[in-house]
Tab-separated table of C-alpha atoms in Angstrom:
chain	number	residue	atom	x	y	z
A	135	MET	CA	20.151	45.797	-57.618
A	136	VAL	CA	23.127	46.672	-55.835
A	137	LYS	CA	24.253	48.988	-53.094
A	138	ALA	CA	26.097	52.231	-54.392
A	139	VAL	CA	27.056	55.800	-53.210
A	140	ARG	CA	25.548	58.202	-55.728
A	141	ILE	CA	25.244	62.116	-55.697
A	142	HIS	CA	22.378	64.082	-57.170
A	143	GLU	CA	23.871	67.569	-56.393
A	144	ALA	CA	27.109	69.149	-55.809
A	145	GLY	CA	27.603	69.857	-51.846
A	146	GLY	CA	29.288	68.574	-48.559
A	147	PRO	CA	29.394	64.838	-47.536
A	148	GLU	CA	25.502	64.741	-46.964
A	149	VAL	CA	24.663	64.836	-50.604
A	150	MET	CA	26.273	61.341	-50.720
A	151	LYS	CA	23.376	58.838	-50.985
A	152	TYR	CA	23.606	54.881	-50.083
A	153	GLU	CA	21.034	53.609	-52.535
A	154	ASP	CA	20.042	50.731	-54.763
A	155	VAL	CA	20.879	50.958	-58.557
A	156	ASP	CA	20.642	48.609	-61.382
A	157	ILE	CA	23.935	48.419	-62.978
A	158	GLY	CA	22.936	45.622	-65.924
A	159	ASP	CA	24.953	43.330	-67.632
A	160	PRO	CA	28.330	44.694	-69.656
A	161	ALA	CA	27.903	46.343	-72.633
A	162	ALA	CA	30.291	45.217	-75.997
A	163	GLY	CA	34.052	46.144	-74.455
A	164	GLU	CA	32.932	46.200	-70.491
A	165	ILE	CA	33.493	43.754	-67.845
A	166	LYS	CA	31.313	43.820	-64.727
A	167	ILE	CA	33.354	43.585	-61.308
A	168	LYS	CA	32.400	42.816	-57.671
A	169	ASN	CA	34.232	45.149	-55.384
A	170	SER	CA	36.039	43.547	-52.727
A	171	PHE	CA	37.549	46.956	-51.802
A	172	ILE	CA	37.468	50.300	-52.724
A	173	GLY	CA	39.854	53.196	-52.591
A	174	LEU	CA	39.167	56.605	-50.858
A	175	ASN	CA	40.860	59.451	-52.523
A	176	TYR	CA	41.156	63.058	-51.643
A	177	ILE	CA	39.937	63.727	-55.888
A	178	ASP	CA	36.952	61.810	-54.318
A	179	THR	CA	35.902	65.403	-52.520
A	180	TYR	CA	36.396	67.292	-55.220
A	181	HIS	CA	33.744	65.505	-57.601
A	182	ARG	CA	31.546	65.540	-54.604
A	183	SER	CA	31.765	69.230	-53.781
A	184	GLY	CA	31.669	70.435	-57.427
A	185	LEU	CA	35.231	71.648	-57.716
A	186	TYR	CA	35.723	69.376	-60.561
A	187	PRO	CA	32.178	68.915	-61.951
A	188	VAL	CA	30.800	65.645	-62.795
A	189	PRO	CA	27.544	64.746	-64.803
A	190	LEU	CA	24.436	64.423	-62.274
A	191	PRO	CA	23.498	61.814	-61.148
A	192	ALA	CA	26.836	60.167	-60.440
A	193	THR	CA	28.412	57.402	-58.469
A	194	LEU	CA	31.447	58.474	-56.921
A	195	GLY	CA	34.986	56.803	-56.577
A	196	LEU	CA	37.638	56.042	-58.954
A	197	GLU	CA	39.810	53.219	-57.657
A	198	GLY	CA	38.952	49.580	-56.367
A	199	ALA	CA	39.873	45.951	-56.489
A	200	GLY	CA	37.759	42.768	-57.156
A	201	VAL	CA	36.690	40.031	-59.446
A	202	VAL	CA	35.746	40.016	-62.783
A	203	THR	CA	31.636	38.309	-62.636
A	204	ALA	CA	31.187	38.742	-66.172
A	205	VAL	CA	32.795	39.961	-69.501
A	206	GLY	CA	31.006	42.022	-72.530
A	207	ASP	CA	31.383	41.122	-76.257
A	208	GLY	CA	34.821	41.748	-77.638
A	209	VAL	CA	36.494	41.314	-74.430
A	210	THR	CA	39.484	38.658	-74.819
A	211	GLU	CA	42.097	40.229	-72.148
A	212	PHE	CA	39.555	38.994	-68.941
A	213	LYS	CA	37.816	36.301	-68.131
A	214	VAL	CA	35.126	35.235	-65.229
A	215	GLY	CA	36.987	35.237	-61.878
A	216	ASP	CA	39.934	37.036	-62.667
A	217	ARG	CA	41.330	39.218	-60.057
A	218	VAL	CA	41.614	42.638	-61.170
A	219	CYS	CA	42.164	46.509	-60.046
A	220	TYR	CA	41.627	49.824	-61.488
A	221	GLY	CA	42.604	53.451	-60.400
A	222	ALA	CA	42.057	56.276	-63.076
A	223	GLY	CA	38.261	55.938	-63.428
A	224	PRO	CA	35.903	55.963	-64.987
A	225	LEU	CA	33.679	57.051	-61.880
A	226	GLY	CA	31.693	54.333	-60.384
A	227	ALA	CA	33.944	52.609	-57.800
A	228	TYR	CA	31.361	53.403	-54.785
A	229	ALA	CA	29.403	50.340	-55.145
A	230	GLU	CA	29.227	46.681	-54.723
A	231	GLU	CA	29.639	45.936	-58.294
A	232	ARG	CA	30.198	48.390	-61.440
A	233	LEU	CA	30.623	48.113	-64.901
A	234	ILE	CA	33.981	49.371	-66.721
A	235	PRO	CA	35.517	49.445	-70.114
A	236	TRP	CA	38.146	46.949	-69.864
A	237	ASP	CA	40.716	48.630	-71.157
A	238	ARG	CA	40.879	50.767	-68.073
A	239	VAL	CA	41.615	47.653	-65.818
A	240	VAL	CA	44.613	45.347	-64.903
A	241	LYS	CA	45.104	41.717	-63.621
A	242	LEU	CA	46.053	41.628	-60.077
A	243	PRO	CA	49.652	39.844	-59.367
A	244	ASP	CA	49.048	37.026	-57.296
A	245	SER	CA	51.452	38.341	-54.866
A	246	ILE	CA	49.071	41.692	-54.216
A	247	SER	CA	45.874	41.589	-52.135
A	248	GLU	CA	42.774	42.831	-53.259
A	249	GLU	CA	42.894	45.246	-50.284
A	250	THR	CA	46.183	46.585	-50.908
A	251	ALA	CA	45.501	46.993	-54.812
A	252	ALA	CA	42.091	49.204	-53.931
A	253	ALA	CA	44.594	51.344	-51.374
A	254	MET	CA	47.388	51.869	-53.714
A	255	MET	CA	46.363	52.293	-57.486
A	256	LEU	CA	45.432	55.775	-57.751
A	257	GLN	CA	47.910	57.083	-55.330
A	258	GLY	CA	50.507	54.675	-56.576
A	259	MET	CA	50.200	55.602	-60.231
A	260	THR	CA	49.971	59.320	-58.965
A	261	VAL	CA	53.369	58.901	-57.551
A	262	GLU	CA	54.868	56.734	-60.365
A	263	TYR	CA	53.732	59.552	-62.955
A	264	LEU	CA	54.672	62.481	-60.729
A	265	ILE	CA	58.436	61.318	-59.671
A	266	ARG	CA	59.138	59.342	-63.131
A	267	ARG	CA	57.648	61.353	-65.765
A	268	THR	CA	56.418	64.454	-64.749
A	269	TYR	CA	59.948	65.519	-63.488
A	270	GLN	CA	62.269	62.441	-63.735
A	271	VAL	CA	63.909	62.127	-60.163
A	272	GLN	CA	67.439	61.328	-60.582
A	273	GLU	CA	69.752	59.664	-57.954
A	274	GLY	CA	71.242	62.504	-55.626
A	275	ASP	CA	68.274	64.735	-56.008
A	276	THR	CA	66.678	66.757	-53.334
A	277	VAL	CA	63.011	67.163	-53.614
A	278	LEU	CA	60.660	68.903	-51.274
A	279	PHE	CA	57.167	66.959	-51.020
A	280	HIS	CA	54.204	68.280	-49.418
A	281	ALA	CA	51.632	66.261	-47.009
A	282	ALA	CA	54.694	63.236	-46.672
A	283	ALA	CA	52.429	61.372	-44.212
A	284	GLY	CA	49.411	61.070	-46.513
A	285	GLY	CA	48.473	58.263	-48.835
A	286	VAL	CA	50.421	59.467	-51.736
A	287	GLY	CA	53.215	60.958	-49.514
A	288	LEU	CA	54.212	57.753	-47.688
A	289	LEU	CA	54.187	55.907	-51.329
A	290	ALA	CA	56.261	58.819	-52.467
A	291	CYS	CA	58.967	58.925	-49.711
A	292	GLN	CA	59.662	55.278	-50.062
A	293	TRP	CA	59.436	55.618	-53.648
A	294	LEU	CA	61.926	58.396	-53.742
A	295	LYS	CA	64.501	56.581	-51.663
A	296	GLN	CA	64.349	53.617	-54.304
A	297	LEU	CA	65.537	55.809	-56.480
A	298	GLY	CA	68.317	57.439	-54.475
A	299	ALA	CA	66.733	60.999	-53.533
A	300	THR	CA	66.854	62.984	-50.465
A	301	VAL	CA	63.629	63.612	-49.371
A	302	ILE	CA	62.144	66.579	-47.206
A	303	GLY	CA	58.649	66.252	-46.483
A	304	THR	CA	55.973	68.742	-44.972
A	305	VAL	CA	53.622	67.434	-41.904
A	306	GLY	CA	51.207	68.821	-39.724
A	307	SER	CA	52.250	66.961	-36.224
A	308	GLU	CA	54.599	65.024	-34.398
A	309	ALA	CA	52.604	61.964	-34.947
A	310	LYS	CA	52.749	62.588	-38.984
A	311	ALA	CA	56.584	63.149	-38.643
A	312	GLU	CA	57.314	60.153	-36.988
A	313	LEU	CA	55.094	58.180	-39.523
A	314	ALA	CA	56.749	60.042	-42.813
A	315	LYS	CA	60.170	59.441	-41.188
A	316	ALA	CA	59.452	55.733	-40.959
A	317	HIS	CA	58.547	55.782	-44.622
A	318	GLY	CA	61.819	57.392	-45.896
A	319	ALA	CA	61.518	61.027	-45.517
A	320	ASP	CA	65.152	62.361	-44.533
A	321	HIS	CA	64.107	65.761	-43.169
A	322	ILE	CA	60.983	67.298	-41.850
A	323	ILE	CA	59.138	70.562	-41.799
A	324	TYR	CA	56.048	71.706	-39.894
A	325	TYR	CA	54.262	73.574	-42.478
A	326	ASN	CA	51.996	74.982	-39.961
A	327	GLU	CA	54.532	76.114	-37.397
A	328	GLU	CA	57.444	76.713	-39.828
A	329	ASP	CA	58.535	78.880	-42.636
A	330	VAL	CA	58.750	75.959	-45.531
A	331	ALA	CA	61.200	77.660	-47.849
A	332	THR	CA	63.436	78.956	-44.896
A	333	LYS	CA	63.806	75.714	-43.700
A	334	VAL	CA	64.217	74.212	-47.357
A	335	LYS	CA	67.083	76.655	-47.746
A	336	ASP	CA	68.725	75.696	-44.617
A	337	ILE	CA	68.299	72.038	-45.285
A	338	THR	CA	70.276	72.612	-49.292
A	339	ASP	CA	72.358	75.160	-47.779
A	340	GLY	CA	70.762	77.992	-49.664
A	341	LYS	CA	70.539	76.401	-52.853
A	342	GLY	CA	66.891	75.108	-53.099
A	343	VAL	CA	65.436	72.008	-54.455
A	344	PRO	CA	64.802	71.183	-58.483
A	345	VAL	CA	61.625	70.040	-57.889
A	346	VAL	CA	58.438	70.354	-55.368
A	347	TYR	CA	55.462	68.285	-55.322
A	348	ASP	CA	52.765	70.078	-54.013
A	349	GLY	CA	49.076	68.517	-53.541
A	350	VAL	CA	48.037	71.294	-50.769
A	351	GLY	CA	47.511	73.817	-52.929
A	352	ALA	CA	46.348	77.465	-51.748
A	353	SER	CA	48.249	77.940	-48.345
A	354	THR	CA	51.454	76.286	-49.783
A	355	PHE	CA	51.932	77.916	-53.144
A	356	ASP	CA	54.175	80.533	-52.096
A	357	GLY	CA	56.478	78.643	-49.949
A	358	SER	CA	56.802	76.003	-52.808
A	359	LEU	CA	57.934	78.722	-55.178
A	360	ASP	CA	60.532	80.025	-53.073
A	361	SER	CA	61.808	76.716	-52.082
A	362	LEU	CA	62.709	76.247	-55.793
A	363	ALA	CA	66.485	76.629	-57.070
A	364	PRO	CA	66.866	78.414	-60.415
A	365	ARG	CA	65.138	76.598	-63.201
A	366	GLY	CA	63.217	74.385	-60.575
A	367	MET	CA	59.816	72.985	-61.181
A	368	MET	CA	56.697	73.567	-59.100
A	369	VAL	CA	54.172	70.561	-59.569
A	370	SER	CA	50.960	71.491	-58.334
A	371	TYR	CA	48.749	68.445	-58.620
A	372	GLY	CA	46.154	69.099	-55.894
A	373	ASN	CA	44.116	71.388	-53.843
A	374	ALA	CA	43.749	69.926	-50.466
A	375	SER	CA	43.863	73.537	-48.720
A	376	GLY	CA	41.911	75.103	-51.704
A	377	PRO	CA	42.760	75.679	-55.250
A	378	VAL	CA	45.809	78.132	-56.019
A	379	PRO	CA	44.372	81.711	-57.036
A	380	PRO	CA	45.006	83.111	-60.442
A	381	PHE	CA	48.709	84.286	-60.413
A	382	ASP	CA	50.841	86.934	-62.799
A	383	ALA	CA	53.077	84.487	-64.774
A	384	GLY	CA	55.712	86.741	-64.633
A	385	ILE	CA	56.464	85.714	-60.919
A	386	LEU	CA	57.859	82.411	-62.173
A	387	ALA	CA	60.154	84.531	-64.061
A	388	ALA	CA	61.532	86.700	-61.040
A	389	LYS	CA	61.829	83.922	-58.912
A	390	GLY	CA	64.570	82.244	-61.023
A	391	SER	CA	63.015	80.902	-64.831
A	392	LEU	CA	60.663	78.632	-62.501
A	393	PHE	CA	58.760	75.983	-64.439
A	394	PHE	CA	54.937	75.545	-63.075
A	395	THR	CA	52.969	72.539	-64.160
A	396	ARG	CA	49.369	71.193	-63.199
A	397	PRO	CA	49.511	67.871	-64.158
A	398	THR	CA	46.626	64.979	-63.659
A	399	LEU	CA	46.733	61.368	-63.651
A	400	MET	CA	44.092	61.015	-65.927
A	401	THR	CA	46.179	62.644	-68.844
A	402	TYR	CA	49.243	60.416	-68.112
A	403	VAL	CA	47.177	57.160	-68.321
A	404	ALA	CA	44.921	58.261	-70.935
A	405	SER	CA	46.113	55.369	-73.345
A	406	ARG	CA	46.032	51.608	-72.212
A	407	ALA	CA	49.995	51.396	-73.052
A	408	ASP	CA	50.460	54.140	-70.464
A	409	LEU	CA	48.214	52.728	-67.743
A	410	VAL	CA	49.880	49.208	-68.266
A	411	THR	CA	53.376	50.952	-68.443
A	412	SER	CA	52.374	52.968	-64.985
A	413	THR	CA	50.798	49.697	-63.609
A	414	ASN	CA	53.871	47.730	-64.300
A	415	SER	CA	56.255	50.619	-63.014
A	416	LEU	CA	54.334	50.508	-59.595
A	417	PHE	CA	54.114	46.656	-59.316
A	418	GLU	CA	57.903	46.359	-59.559
A	419	ALA	CA	58.164	49.012	-56.853
A	420	ILE	CA	56.092	46.799	-54.761
A	421	GLU	CA	58.123	43.937	-55.447
A	422	LYS	CA	61.175	45.964	-54.218
A	423	GLY	CA	59.786	46.861	-50.807
A	424	LEU	CA	57.235	49.383	-51.353
A	425	GLU	CA	54.826	49.369	-48.867
A	426	VAL	CA	51.101	50.383	-49.087
A	427	ASN	CA	49.857	51.318	-45.440
A	428	VAL	CA	45.949	50.830	-44.893
A	429	MET	CA	45.380	52.935	-41.804
A	430	GLN	CA	41.717	53.365	-41.877
A	431	ASN	CA	38.798	51.593	-43.104
A	432	TYR	CA	34.964	52.241	-43.534
A	433	ALA	CA	32.099	50.665	-44.590
A	434	LEU	CA	30.533	51.650	-47.741
A	435	SER	CA	27.536	53.021	-45.941
A	436	ASP	CA	29.304	55.151	-43.551
A	437	ILE	CA	31.036	56.949	-46.441
A	438	GLN	CA	30.016	60.267	-45.408
A	439	GLN	CA	32.482	59.770	-42.215
A	440	ALA	CA	34.933	58.734	-44.463
A	441	HIS	CA	35.028	62.048	-46.265
A	442	ILE	CA	34.595	63.883	-43.369
A	443	ASP	CA	37.708	62.477	-41.641
A	444	LEU	CA	39.611	62.785	-44.884
A	445	GLU	CA	39.020	66.350	-45.505
A	446	SER	CA	39.712	67.383	-41.796
A	447	ARG	CA	43.059	65.403	-42.034
A	448	LYS	CA	42.173	62.809	-39.333
A	449	THR	CA	43.741	60.231	-41.971
A	450	THR	CA	47.044	58.920	-42.496
A	451	GLY	CA	48.516	56.690	-45.157
A	452	SER	CA	45.899	54.930	-47.318
A	453	THR	CA	42.023	54.199	-46.676
A	454	VAL	CA	39.680	51.589	-48.136
A	455	ILE	CA	35.778	51.263	-48.310
A	456	ILE	CA	34.530	47.859	-47.696
A	457	PRO	CA	31.178	47.222	-49.696
């Protein structure tokens, strides 16, 4: 038996239960991992709340890093003792040990710690597909990235600077502004105090930006669209303030023949080849100086408090859970 955090119904942080589970031995094509660290991500709150429904009961969590303790039949890519990491599911990371299909896991380079890996995989691969494949940012582009002091935001600011982009970041406080600027944001907008679109137009001499990356959702939707240049792309990849409500697609035409997309990491790394490409790109960015900031850690038994702090925007950077 191992300790794990499971939900038996959707709801608030209180529905998460720290309990004993029997995970058994790996089946064919699976490996068993003893988690050293587990990543905390906003999508975890969507699975918990029911916004993204999952079969129940469920062990939450998509991301972690640790050591292989057993391999199932047919697995040749991994052996007991390998340091590994994963960041795109399937669910089950909130546990001392877990089973997972081998093709959802990659080996961890010697230069990267397990704590860093658990803090960066989901967020880092998210940044990779957003800025390299959803809209391929080019040197000289000016982009708007919401929640620039969050885990995804801090990685994005740095990676965008590696690509030669100018970064406009939105934040909610002076402390978060300083953090975003320290990680590469060129311009800061306080989304609670300033009109985002007006500020973006001021910064870009009225042109707007070719792409907006919006993980906030409902509260920033209108400002994001109004910040775009004609034929710009609105990339809506999260719902921190609630989901974007239904809208008339004609608004995209009226505001300048805009593009709107709602991508997910799971689609962009669905194949083994895409997963490996994404992680290799992330590891390369780390080697070039991309820093992963683990700003908070919680014990697995304190997972309820971790979700409360995450949803109340008390956290910055990345957060890890210690089994």
